[in-house]
Short mmCIF file of C-alpha atoms and ligand atoms in Angstrom, two decimals:
data_model
loop_
_atom_site.label_atom_id
_atom_site.label_comp_id
_atom_site.label_asym_id
_atom_site.label_seq_id
_atom_site.Cartn_x
_atom_site.Cartn_y
_atom_site.Cartn_z
CA MET R 1 19.10 -12.82 21.67
CA THR R 2 20.02 -9.25 22.47
CA SER R 3 18.38 -6.48 24.44
CA THR R 4 18.93 -2.97 23.27
CA ALA R 5 19.90 -0.86 26.30
CA ALA R 6 16.91 1.49 26.33
CA GLY R 7 14.82 -0.90 24.28
CA VAL R 8 13.18 -0.54 20.91
CA VAL R 9 10.94 2.41 20.18
CA VAL R 10 8.66 2.24 17.15
CA VAL R 11 7.08 5.44 15.85
CA GLY R 12 3.87 4.53 14.01
CA GLY R 13 1.28 1.95 14.94
CA GLY R 14 0.31 0.75 11.48
CA GLN R 15 0.93 -2.38 9.46
CA ALA R 16 4.73 -2.05 9.47
CA GLY R 17 5.05 -0.97 13.12
CA PHE R 18 2.92 -3.91 14.18
CA SER R 19 5.06 -6.27 12.14
CA VAL R 20 8.21 -4.98 13.87
CA VAL R 21 6.92 -5.45 17.41
CA SER R 22 5.17 -8.79 16.86
CA THR R 23 8.32 -10.16 15.19
CA LEU R 24 10.56 -8.82 17.96
CA ARG R 25 8.65 -10.81 20.58
CA ALA R 26 8.16 -13.87 18.35
CA SER R 27 11.94 -13.89 17.80
CA GLY R 28 12.71 -13.83 21.50
CA TYR R 29 13.58 -10.18 22.05
CA ASP R 30 13.04 -9.52 25.77
CA GLY R 31 13.97 -5.85 26.13
CA PRO R 32 11.46 -3.01 26.45
CA VAL R 33 9.31 -2.40 23.36
CA THR R 34 7.25 0.78 22.99
CA VAL R 35 5.02 1.83 20.10
CA PHE R 36 3.88 5.43 19.64
CA ALA R 37 0.67 5.41 17.61
CA ALA R 38 -0.77 8.81 16.70
CA GLU R 39 -4.26 7.62 15.78
CA PRO R 40 -6.83 6.98 18.53
CA HIS R 41 -7.18 3.32 17.50
CA LEU R 42 -5.45 -0.01 17.96
CA PRO R 43 -3.13 -0.73 15.00
CA TYR R 44 -5.35 -1.64 12.05
CA GLN R 45 -5.27 -2.65 8.41
CA ARG R 46 -6.18 -0.13 5.73
CA PRO R 47 -7.13 -2.24 2.69
CA PRO R 48 -10.72 -2.93 3.82
CA LEU R 49 -11.38 0.81 4.15
CA SER R 50 -11.67 1.34 0.40
CA LYS R 51 -13.19 -2.00 -0.51
CA LYS R 52 -16.38 -3.90 0.10
CA ALA R 53 -16.21 -3.78 3.84
CA HIS R 54 -16.11 -0.03 3.61
CA VAL R 55 -19.82 -0.17 2.83
CA GLU R 56 -20.51 -1.28 6.34
CA ALA R 57 -17.55 0.55 7.89
CA ASP R 58 -19.58 1.42 10.97
CA GLY R 59 -19.67 -2.26 11.84
CA ILE R 60 -16.34 -3.61 10.65
CA ARG R 61 -13.38 -4.44 12.85
CA VAL R 62 -10.09 -3.70 11.20
CA GLU R 63 -7.70 -4.05 14.14
CA LEU R 64 -4.78 -6.32 13.38
CA VAL R 65 -5.00 -8.03 16.81
CA PRO R 66 -6.90 -7.33 20.03
CA GLU R 67 -5.43 -5.19 22.78
CA THR R 68 -4.59 -8.29 24.87
CA PHE R 69 -1.96 -9.27 22.28
CA TYR R 70 0.19 -6.31 23.33
CA ARG R 71 -0.42 -6.79 27.07
CA GLU R 72 0.44 -10.46 26.98
CA ARG R 73 3.73 -9.70 25.22
CA ASP R 74 4.67 -6.71 27.35
CA ILE R 75 4.53 -4.31 24.41
CA GLU R 76 3.79 -0.78 25.57
CA LEU R 77 1.28 0.67 23.14
CA ARG R 78 0.94 4.45 23.40
CA ILE R 79 -2.30 5.02 21.53
CA GLY R 80 -3.03 8.60 20.53
CA ASP R 81 0.52 9.59 21.45
CA ALA R 82 2.36 11.22 18.55
CA VAL R 83 6.10 11.74 18.35
CA VAL R 84 6.89 15.29 17.27
CA ALA R 85 10.70 15.36 17.30
CA LEU R 86 13.71 13.13 17.20
CA ASP R 87 17.14 13.82 18.71
CA THR R 88 19.58 11.26 17.33
CA ALA R 89 22.55 12.60 19.34
CA ALA R 90 20.68 12.03 22.62
CA ALA R 91 18.86 8.95 21.23
CA THR R 92 15.48 10.26 22.34
CA VAL R 93 12.11 10.99 20.82
CA VAL R 94 9.90 13.80 22.04
CA THR R 95 6.16 13.27 22.28
CA ARG R 96 3.44 15.85 21.68
CA ALA R 97 2.98 16.04 25.47
CA GLY R 98 6.67 17.00 25.79
CA GLU R 99 7.93 13.72 27.18
CA HIS R 100 11.50 12.73 26.23
CA PHE R 101 11.76 9.02 25.68
CA SER R 102 15.10 7.20 25.17
CA TYR R 103 15.71 4.45 22.70
CA GLY R 104 18.37 1.86 22.09
CA HIS R 105 17.06 1.37 18.58
CA LEU R 106 14.44 3.50 16.85
CA VAL R 107 12.18 2.27 14.06
CA LEU R 108 10.34 4.84 11.98
CA ALA R 109 7.10 3.31 10.68
CA THR R 110 5.17 6.50 10.11
CA GLY R 111 3.52 5.58 6.80
CA ALA R 112 2.34 8.13 4.28
CA ARG R 113 -0.23 10.92 4.07
CA ASN R 114 -2.52 11.78 1.17
CA ARG R 115 -1.27 14.30 -1.33
CA PRO R 116 -3.56 17.33 -0.92
CA LEU R 117 -5.80 18.36 -3.82
CA PRO R 118 -4.28 21.64 -5.00
CA VAL R 119 -7.39 23.39 -6.37
CA PRO R 120 -9.74 26.09 -5.07
CA GLY R 121 -12.66 24.69 -3.09
CA ALA R 122 -10.82 21.62 -1.82
CA ASP R 123 -11.79 22.67 1.71
CA LEU R 124 -15.56 22.63 1.03
CA ALA R 125 -17.76 20.27 3.04
CA GLY R 126 -18.36 17.03 1.15
CA VAL R 127 -14.76 16.78 -0.09
CA HIS R 128 -12.77 13.91 1.39
CA ALA R 129 -9.62 11.88 1.04
CA LEU R 130 -9.37 8.34 2.36
CA ARG R 131 -6.51 7.12 4.50
CA SER R 132 -7.70 6.46 8.02
CA PHE R 133 -10.46 4.49 9.66
CA ASP R 134 -12.11 7.78 10.61
CA ASP R 135 -12.02 8.91 6.95
CA ALA R 136 -13.71 5.65 5.96
CA LEU R 137 -16.47 6.18 8.49
CA THR R 138 -17.08 9.70 7.21
CA ILE R 139 -17.15 8.63 3.56
CA GLY R 140 -19.24 5.55 4.31
CA ARG R 141 -21.87 7.67 6.05
CA ALA R 142 -21.86 10.25 3.26
CA LEU R 143 -22.40 7.55 0.64
CA ALA R 144 -25.68 6.67 2.31
CA THR R 145 -27.19 10.02 1.34
CA VAL R 146 -25.52 11.24 -1.88
CA ARG R 147 -26.52 10.63 -5.49
CA THR R 148 -23.61 12.02 -7.48
CA VAL R 149 -20.00 11.17 -6.64
CA VAL R 150 -16.90 12.48 -8.36
CA VAL R 151 -13.71 10.56 -7.67
CA VAL R 152 -10.60 12.59 -8.40
CA GLY R 153 -7.72 10.28 -9.32
CA GLY R 154 -7.84 6.98 -11.17
CA GLY R 155 -5.43 5.15 -8.89
CA PHE R 156 -6.08 2.07 -6.77
CA ILE R 157 -7.96 3.79 -3.97
CA GLY R 158 -9.98 5.97 -6.36
CA LEU R 159 -11.08 3.01 -8.47
CA GLU R 160 -11.93 0.88 -5.44
CA LEU R 161 -14.01 3.70 -4.01
CA ALA R 162 -15.68 4.36 -7.36
CA ARG R 163 -16.94 0.78 -7.40
CA VAL R 164 -18.04 0.93 -3.75
CA ALA R 165 -20.02 4.11 -4.50
CA ARG R 166 -21.47 2.56 -7.66
CA ALA R 167 -22.54 -0.54 -5.72
CA ARG R 168 -24.39 1.78 -3.39
CA GLY R 169 -26.32 3.22 -6.31
CA ALA R 170 -24.47 6.49 -6.83
CA ASP R 171 -23.82 8.09 -10.17
CA VAL R 172 -20.00 7.95 -10.31
CA THR R 173 -17.45 9.77 -12.45
CA VAL R 174 -13.70 9.20 -12.13
CA VAL R 175 -11.58 12.14 -13.27
CA GLU R 176 -7.96 11.36 -14.05
CA LEU R 177 -5.32 13.83 -15.20
CA ALA R 178 -3.13 11.26 -17.00
CA ASP R 179 -4.23 9.82 -20.32
CA ARG R 180 -5.03 6.50 -18.67
CA LEU R 181 -5.85 4.92 -15.32
CA LEU R 182 -3.19 3.57 -12.96
CA SER R 183 -0.54 4.97 -15.26
CA ARG R 184 2.43 4.28 -12.99
CA ALA R 185 1.28 0.99 -11.52
CA VAL R 186 -0.25 -1.08 -14.32
CA SER R 187 0.69 -1.73 -17.96
CA ALA R 188 -1.29 0.10 -20.66
CA GLN R 189 -2.40 -3.24 -22.09
CA LEU R 190 -4.05 -4.44 -18.89
CA GLU R 191 -5.37 -0.99 -18.03
CA ALA R 192 -7.47 -0.89 -21.21
CA ARG R 193 -9.27 -4.09 -20.15
CA LEU R 194 -9.71 -2.91 -16.59
CA ARG R 195 -11.22 0.34 -17.80
CA GLU R 196 -13.73 -1.54 -19.96
CA ARG R 197 -14.89 -3.48 -16.91
CA HIS R 198 -15.41 -0.36 -14.84
CA GLU R 199 -17.28 1.33 -17.65
CA ARG R 200 -19.45 -1.74 -18.08
CA ALA R 201 -20.32 -1.48 -14.37
CA GLY R 202 -21.56 2.06 -15.03
CA VAL R 203 -18.57 4.10 -13.85
CA ARG R 204 -17.94 7.09 -16.10
CA ILE R 205 -14.22 7.64 -16.64
CA LEU R 206 -12.67 10.86 -17.89
CA THR R 207 -8.94 10.54 -18.54
CA GLY R 208 -6.70 13.38 -19.69
CA THR R 209 -8.93 15.66 -17.64
CA ALA R 210 -7.78 18.21 -15.09
CA VAL R 211 -9.87 19.17 -12.08
CA GLN R 212 -9.69 22.95 -11.91
CA ALA R 213 -11.94 23.88 -9.00
CA LEU R 214 -14.54 22.52 -6.62
CA GLN R 215 -17.53 24.81 -6.34
CA GLY R 216 -20.53 25.23 -4.07
CA SER R 217 -21.81 27.41 -1.29
CA GLY R 218 -20.35 25.88 1.87
CA ARG R 219 -20.77 22.38 0.48
CA VAL R 220 -19.46 20.97 -2.77
CA GLU R 221 -22.01 21.04 -5.61
CA ARG R 222 -19.92 21.03 -8.79
CA VAL R 223 -16.49 20.05 -10.08
CA ALA R 224 -15.06 22.29 -12.77
CA THR R 225 -12.78 20.30 -15.08
CA SER R 226 -10.93 20.88 -18.34
CA GLN R 227 -13.77 18.91 -20.01
CA GLY R 228 -16.66 20.81 -18.45
CA VAL R 229 -18.55 21.02 -15.18
CA LEU R 230 -19.74 17.90 -13.32
CA PRO R 231 -22.42 17.91 -10.65
CA ALA R 232 -21.21 16.42 -7.34
CA ASP R 233 -22.79 15.78 -3.93
CA LEU R 234 -19.58 14.12 -2.75
CA VAL R 235 -15.99 14.39 -3.97
CA VAL R 236 -13.41 11.84 -2.94
CA TYR R 237 -9.85 12.31 -4.07
CA GLY R 238 -6.94 9.93 -4.18
CA ILE R 239 -4.10 11.52 -6.07
CA GLY R 240 -1.18 9.75 -4.43
CA ALA R 241 0.56 9.76 -1.10
CA VAL R 242 3.67 11.38 0.30
CA PRO R 243 5.84 9.67 2.92
CA ARG R 244 5.71 10.95 6.47
CA ASP R 245 9.46 11.49 6.70
CA GLU R 246 9.54 14.84 8.47
CA LEU R 247 10.86 13.49 11.81
CA ALA R 248 13.91 12.09 10.01
CA ARG R 249 14.36 15.19 7.85
CA GLU R 250 14.20 17.58 10.80
CA ALA R 251 16.67 15.38 12.71
CA GLY R 252 19.15 15.66 9.83
CA LEU R 253 18.85 12.06 8.59
CA ALA R 254 19.04 11.43 4.84
CA VAL R 255 15.60 11.80 3.25
CA GLN R 256 14.64 11.65 -0.40
CA ASP R 257 10.87 11.26 -0.76
CA GLY R 258 11.14 8.81 2.16
CA VAL R 259 13.74 7.97 4.79
CA VAL R 260 16.77 6.65 2.93
CA VAL R 261 17.85 3.27 4.29
CA ASP R 262 20.42 0.63 3.35
CA GLU R 263 19.69 -2.94 2.28
CA GLN R 264 19.12 -3.88 5.93
CA LEU R 265 16.64 -1.00 6.27
CA ARG R 266 18.90 1.07 8.56
CA SER R 267 19.06 4.80 8.02
CA VAL R 268 22.12 5.53 5.89
CA SER R 269 22.85 8.39 8.32
CA ASP R 270 22.45 6.56 11.65
CA PRO R 271 22.62 2.79 12.25
CA ARG R 272 20.55 3.17 15.42
CA VAL R 273 17.54 4.19 13.32
CA SER R 274 15.61 1.95 10.91
CA ALA R 275 12.68 2.82 8.66
CA VAL R 276 10.05 0.43 7.33
CA GLY R 277 6.88 0.47 5.26
CA ASP R 278 5.47 3.37 3.26
CA CYS R 279 7.93 5.89 4.76
CA ALA R 280 11.13 4.06 3.73
CA ARG R 281 13.12 4.45 0.50
CA HIS R 282 15.34 1.44 0.07
CA PRO R 283 17.50 -0.55 -2.32
CA HIS R 284 15.86 -3.63 -3.82
CA PRO R 285 17.32 -6.33 -6.09
CA HIS R 286 14.31 -6.02 -8.44
CA ALA R 287 14.65 -2.25 -8.85
CA ASP R 288 17.08 0.13 -10.52
CA GLY R 289 18.14 2.41 -7.69
CA LEU R 290 16.13 3.13 -4.57
CA VAL R 291 12.38 2.48 -4.34
CA ARG R 292 9.58 3.32 -1.95
CA LEU R 293 6.72 0.85 -1.99
CA GLU R 294 3.23 1.31 -0.60
CA SER R 295 1.84 -2.15 0.03
CA VAL R 296 0.83 -4.44 2.84
CA GLN R 297 3.35 -7.07 1.73
CA ASN R 298 6.19 -4.56 1.87
CA ALA R 299 5.12 -3.22 5.28
CA ILE R 300 4.86 -6.70 6.79
CA ASP R 301 8.08 -8.05 5.29
CA GLN R 302 10.15 -4.99 6.11
CA GLY R 303 8.84 -4.90 9.68
CA ALA R 304 9.64 -8.58 10.11
CA LEU R 305 13.15 -8.15 8.73
CA VAL R 306 13.93 -5.35 11.16
CA GLY R 307 12.31 -7.21 14.07
CA ARG R 308 14.45 -10.29 13.37
CA ARG R 309 17.60 -8.23 12.91
CA ILE R 310 17.19 -6.47 16.25
CA ALA R 311 16.14 -9.64 18.11
CA ALA R 312 18.71 -12.00 16.72
CA GLY R 313 21.41 -9.60 15.59
CA SER R 314 21.42 -11.40 12.24
CA PRO R 315 21.94 -9.02 9.33
CA ALA R 316 19.97 -9.90 6.20
CA PRO R 317 19.27 -7.79 3.14
CA TYR R 318 15.68 -6.92 2.22
CA GLU R 319 14.93 -8.91 -0.92
CA SER R 320 11.23 -9.85 -0.62
CA LEU R 321 9.44 -10.19 -3.92
CA PRO R 322 6.99 -7.26 -4.17
CA TRP R 323 3.32 -8.14 -4.64
CA PHE R 324 0.07 -6.27 -4.35
CA TRP R 325 -3.66 -6.64 -4.76
CA SER R 326 -6.59 -4.31 -5.31
CA ASP R 327 -10.28 -5.29 -5.26
CA GLN R 328 -12.29 -3.03 -7.55
CA GLY R 329 -15.89 -4.18 -7.56
CA ASP R 330 -16.00 -7.49 -9.42
CA VAL R 331 -12.34 -7.16 -10.46
CA LYS R 332 -9.46 -8.54 -8.42
CA LEU R 333 -6.25 -7.01 -9.71
CA GLN R 334 -3.01 -8.63 -8.52
CA ILE R 335 0.54 -7.63 -9.33
CA VAL R 336 3.81 -9.37 -8.61
CA GLY R 337 7.29 -8.05 -9.38
CA LEU R 338 8.34 -4.56 -10.41
CA ARG R 339 7.60 -3.56 -14.01
CA SER R 340 9.28 -0.61 -15.68
CA ALA R 341 7.93 1.45 -18.57
CA SER R 342 10.34 -0.04 -21.11
CA ASP R 343 9.46 -3.69 -20.39
CA GLU R 344 7.82 -5.72 -23.13
CA VAL R 345 4.25 -6.67 -22.13
CA ARG R 346 2.16 -9.52 -23.51
CA LEU R 347 -1.51 -10.05 -22.70
CA VAL R 348 -2.61 -13.64 -22.14
CA PRO R 349 -6.28 -14.58 -21.88
CA GLY R 350 -7.34 -16.93 -19.10
CA ASP R 351 -9.61 -19.93 -19.37
CA SER R 352 -12.70 -17.80 -18.80
CA PRO R 353 -13.56 -14.35 -20.20
CA GLU R 354 -13.07 -12.50 -16.92
CA ARG R 355 -9.52 -13.84 -16.43
CA LEU R 356 -6.57 -12.07 -17.95
CA ALA R 357 -2.83 -11.81 -17.37
CA ALA R 358 -0.13 -9.42 -18.55
CA TYR R 359 3.40 -10.80 -18.55
CA ALA R 360 6.21 -8.20 -18.47
CA PHE R 361 9.64 -9.15 -19.83
CA ARG R 362 12.94 -7.32 -19.50
CA ASP R 363 15.75 -8.60 -21.73
CA ASP R 364 13.49 -11.58 -22.47
CA ARG R 365 13.16 -12.47 -18.81
CA LEU R 366 9.85 -12.41 -16.94
CA VAL R 367 10.01 -9.65 -14.30
CA ALA R 368 6.40 -8.90 -13.40
CA VAL R 369 2.91 -10.30 -13.85
CA GLU R 370 -0.41 -8.48 -13.59
CA THR R 371 -3.63 -10.48 -13.41
CA LEU R 372 -7.33 -9.75 -13.43
CA ASN R 373 -9.55 -12.24 -11.56
CA TRP R 374 -6.94 -14.96 -11.86
CA PRO R 375 -5.48 -15.68 -8.39
CA ALA R 376 -4.04 -19.08 -9.43
CA GLU R 377 -1.94 -17.44 -12.16
CA HIS R 378 -0.80 -14.77 -9.69
CA LEU R 379 0.29 -17.46 -7.23
CA ALA R 380 2.12 -19.40 -9.94
CA ALA R 381 3.91 -16.17 -10.90
CA ARG R 382 4.88 -15.55 -7.30
CA ARG R 383 6.31 -19.03 -6.93
CA LEU R 384 8.31 -18.83 -10.16
CA LEU R 385 9.63 -15.33 -9.52
CA GLU R 386 10.48 -16.14 -5.90
CA ARG R 387 12.59 -19.09 -7.00
CA GLY R 388 14.48 -16.85 -9.39
CA THR R 389 14.36 -19.43 -12.19
CA PRO R 390 14.47 -17.50 -15.48
CA VAL R 391 11.28 -17.60 -17.58
CA SER R 392 11.50 -16.27 -21.15
CA ASN R 393 8.84 -15.14 -23.60
CA GLY R 394 9.53 -18.34 -25.56
CA ASP R 395 8.95 -20.50 -22.45
CA LEU R 396 5.45 -19.01 -22.28
CA ALA R 397 4.54 -19.39 -25.95
CA GLY R 398 1.04 -20.85 -26.05
CA THR R 399 0.98 -21.59 -22.34
CA THR R 400 0.39 -19.94 -18.96
CA LEU R 401 2.54 -19.61 -15.87
CA GLY R 402 0.30 -22.03 -14.02
CA ALA R 403 0.80 -24.67 -16.71
CA LEU R 404 4.53 -23.94 -16.93
CA ALA R 405 4.93 -24.25 -13.15
CA ARG R 406 3.09 -27.59 -13.20
CA ALA R 407 5.25 -28.87 -16.06
CA ARG R 408 8.46 -27.81 -14.30
CA ARG R 409 7.33 -29.47 -11.06
CA ALA R 410 6.62 -32.69 -12.94
CA VAL R 411 10.14 -32.63 -14.41
CA GLU R 412 11.62 -32.02 -10.92
CA VAL R 413 9.67 -34.97 -9.50
CA ARG R 414 10.91 -37.25 -12.30
CA THR R 415 14.58 -36.25 -11.95
C1 LIG J 1 -7.56 3.10 1.77
C2 LIG J 1 -6.32 2.27 1.54
C3 LIG J 1 -6.43 1.03 0.91
C4 LIG J 1 -5.30 0.25 0.70
N1 LIG J 1 -5.41 -0.96 0.07
C5 LIG J 1 -4.32 -1.73 -0.13
C6 LIG J 1 -4.41 -3.01 -0.76
O1 LIG J 1 -5.49 -3.42 -1.19
N2 LIG J 1 -3.29 -3.77 -0.89
C7 LIG J 1 -2.09 -3.34 -0.42
O2 LIG J 1 -1.08 -4.07 -0.54
N3 LIG J 1 -1.95 -2.12 0.16
C8 LIG J 1 -3.04 -1.32 0.32
N4 LIG J 1 -2.91 -0.09 0.93
C9 LIG J 1 -1.57 0.36 1.34
C10 LIG J 1 -1.21 -0.21 2.70
O3 LIG J 1 -2.29 -0.09 3.59
C11 LIG J 1 0.01 0.52 3.23
O4 LIG J 1 1.06 0.30 2.32
C12 LIG J 1 0.41 0.05 4.62
O5 LIG J 1 -0.60 0.34 5.55
C13 LIG J 1 1.71 0.70 5.04
O6 LIG J 1 1.98 0.39 6.37
P1 LIG J 1 2.79 1.44 7.27
O7 LIG J 1 2.84 0.86 8.63
O8 LIG J 1 4.02 1.84 6.57
O9 LIG J 1 1.87 2.73 7.29
P2 LIG J 1 0.46 2.90 7.96
O10 LIG J 1 -0.30 1.64 7.97
O11 LIG J 1 -0.13 4.08 7.27
O12 LIG J 1 0.77 3.28 9.48
C14 LIG J 1 1.52 4.40 9.86
C15 LIG J 1 0.97 4.88 11.19
O13 LIG J 1 1.92 5.74 11.78
C16 LIG J 1 1.23 6.77 12.45
N5 LIG J 1 2.14 7.90 12.63
C17 LIG J 1 2.63 8.71 11.67
N6 LIG J 1 3.44 9.64 12.21
C18 LIG J 1 3.46 9.41 13.53
C19 LIG J 1 4.11 10.05 14.63
N7 LIG J 1 4.92 11.10 14.45
N8 LIG J 1 3.91 9.55 15.87
C20 LIG J 1 3.11 8.47 16.07
N9 LIG J 1 2.47 7.85 15.07
C21 LIG J 1 2.65 8.29 13.82
C22 LIG J 1 0.09 7.06 11.52
O14 LIG J 1 -0.95 7.74 12.20
C23 LIG J 1 -0.31 5.67 11.07
O15 LIG J 1 -1.29 5.13 11.88
C24 LIG J 1 -4.03 0.73 1.13
C25 LIG J 1 -3.92 1.97 1.75
C26 LIG J 1 -5.05 2.74 1.96
C27 LIG J 1 -4.92 4.10 2.63
#
């Protein structure tokens, strides 16, 4: 157990920041721990904001833990207190109120912000992006009164919101610039099936379509696109996120669409600074080169790794298997592993019509699995990929990962 001289300072009270501080205490770290959290809320989880619970956002509790958790563990939580500058030579952060605060080790857990919609009219009333709890409240209230919703961006958040709006009776159109939905995140094979399900639920989807302007007098009324004009009482856009890496950049630390860290998640420019979660760009054994991942799993696992490293002084590389989920109406999409565009993808039907899997192979080795409404297959994939046992296309001929995992377990038990 070690105590860093001036303690650990975490900038960002989100999923990753929470994981750092809870792990620090759980691992026996007894030095000072301070979290600067810019939002006026206790650290909370974002996934419910765009899903079913969003419908009753006014009533839902999304905090990760109650306030007593921090008090009982002597974690100083500075809610509504943003850090505006970082001085690595002096090992201090500067808060918006002008306070200089020293650190022994600094963890940047600042997350990401929404990419702005770069078209005229994006500042009209009735145009929103979703990232924070407050955004969810605003959109949730608006959904109670609008009839026509245009969702700009066919990514995870856009599709989740499209189904929430549809479930609330709105007329919903998703406008996507690329020629398909989820073009970076999901294979073309699985995407086609996902699209069918959304269209069956009454969501209109326009791919290969550019939003050119949002129009209306004071409030949005129309969306001008390359395929014509759409009426809109509400526009929600989700066209990607950019990492909040400006503190690091302005302090002269290496930044490349995210704070560049080594395999232990330390800044490559300063070992007294770590970065975790959406704001970190890091090496990963499953990726070619550096990656930046935006997922709850990544935020939790990276935070825990850094918390353990600081508490116990035990260096360990970040190697967690990436996984992700997205609930889009009646579709649960789950992904494990990192697929690349050149991987060979095979679709495998499940034992009921709504279940489907896509297996991705690289050099005839399973590297990623996408599933629709098939959690058991996702879990089997996670177990197999976590173990690192090679699985080839031939191993999966005429069978599923669940069945293969069961067969392999049976062999292990016998031997
Ligand atoms: C609507 C929505 C739905 C999602 N759904 C899923 C899902 O289904 N599955 C999944 O795996 N992932 C999902 N994600 C992604 C997931 O929530 C993020 O990957 C995760 O929250 C990242 O954690 P983080 O701590 O890095 O960032 P965040 O949780 O974003 O927290 C960063 C915090 O740092 C604060 N901050 C930033 N700068 C400063 C500063 N200078 N000073 C003080 N505080 C600062 C921010 O205000 C923010 O509260 C979703 C994200 C959104 C927005």
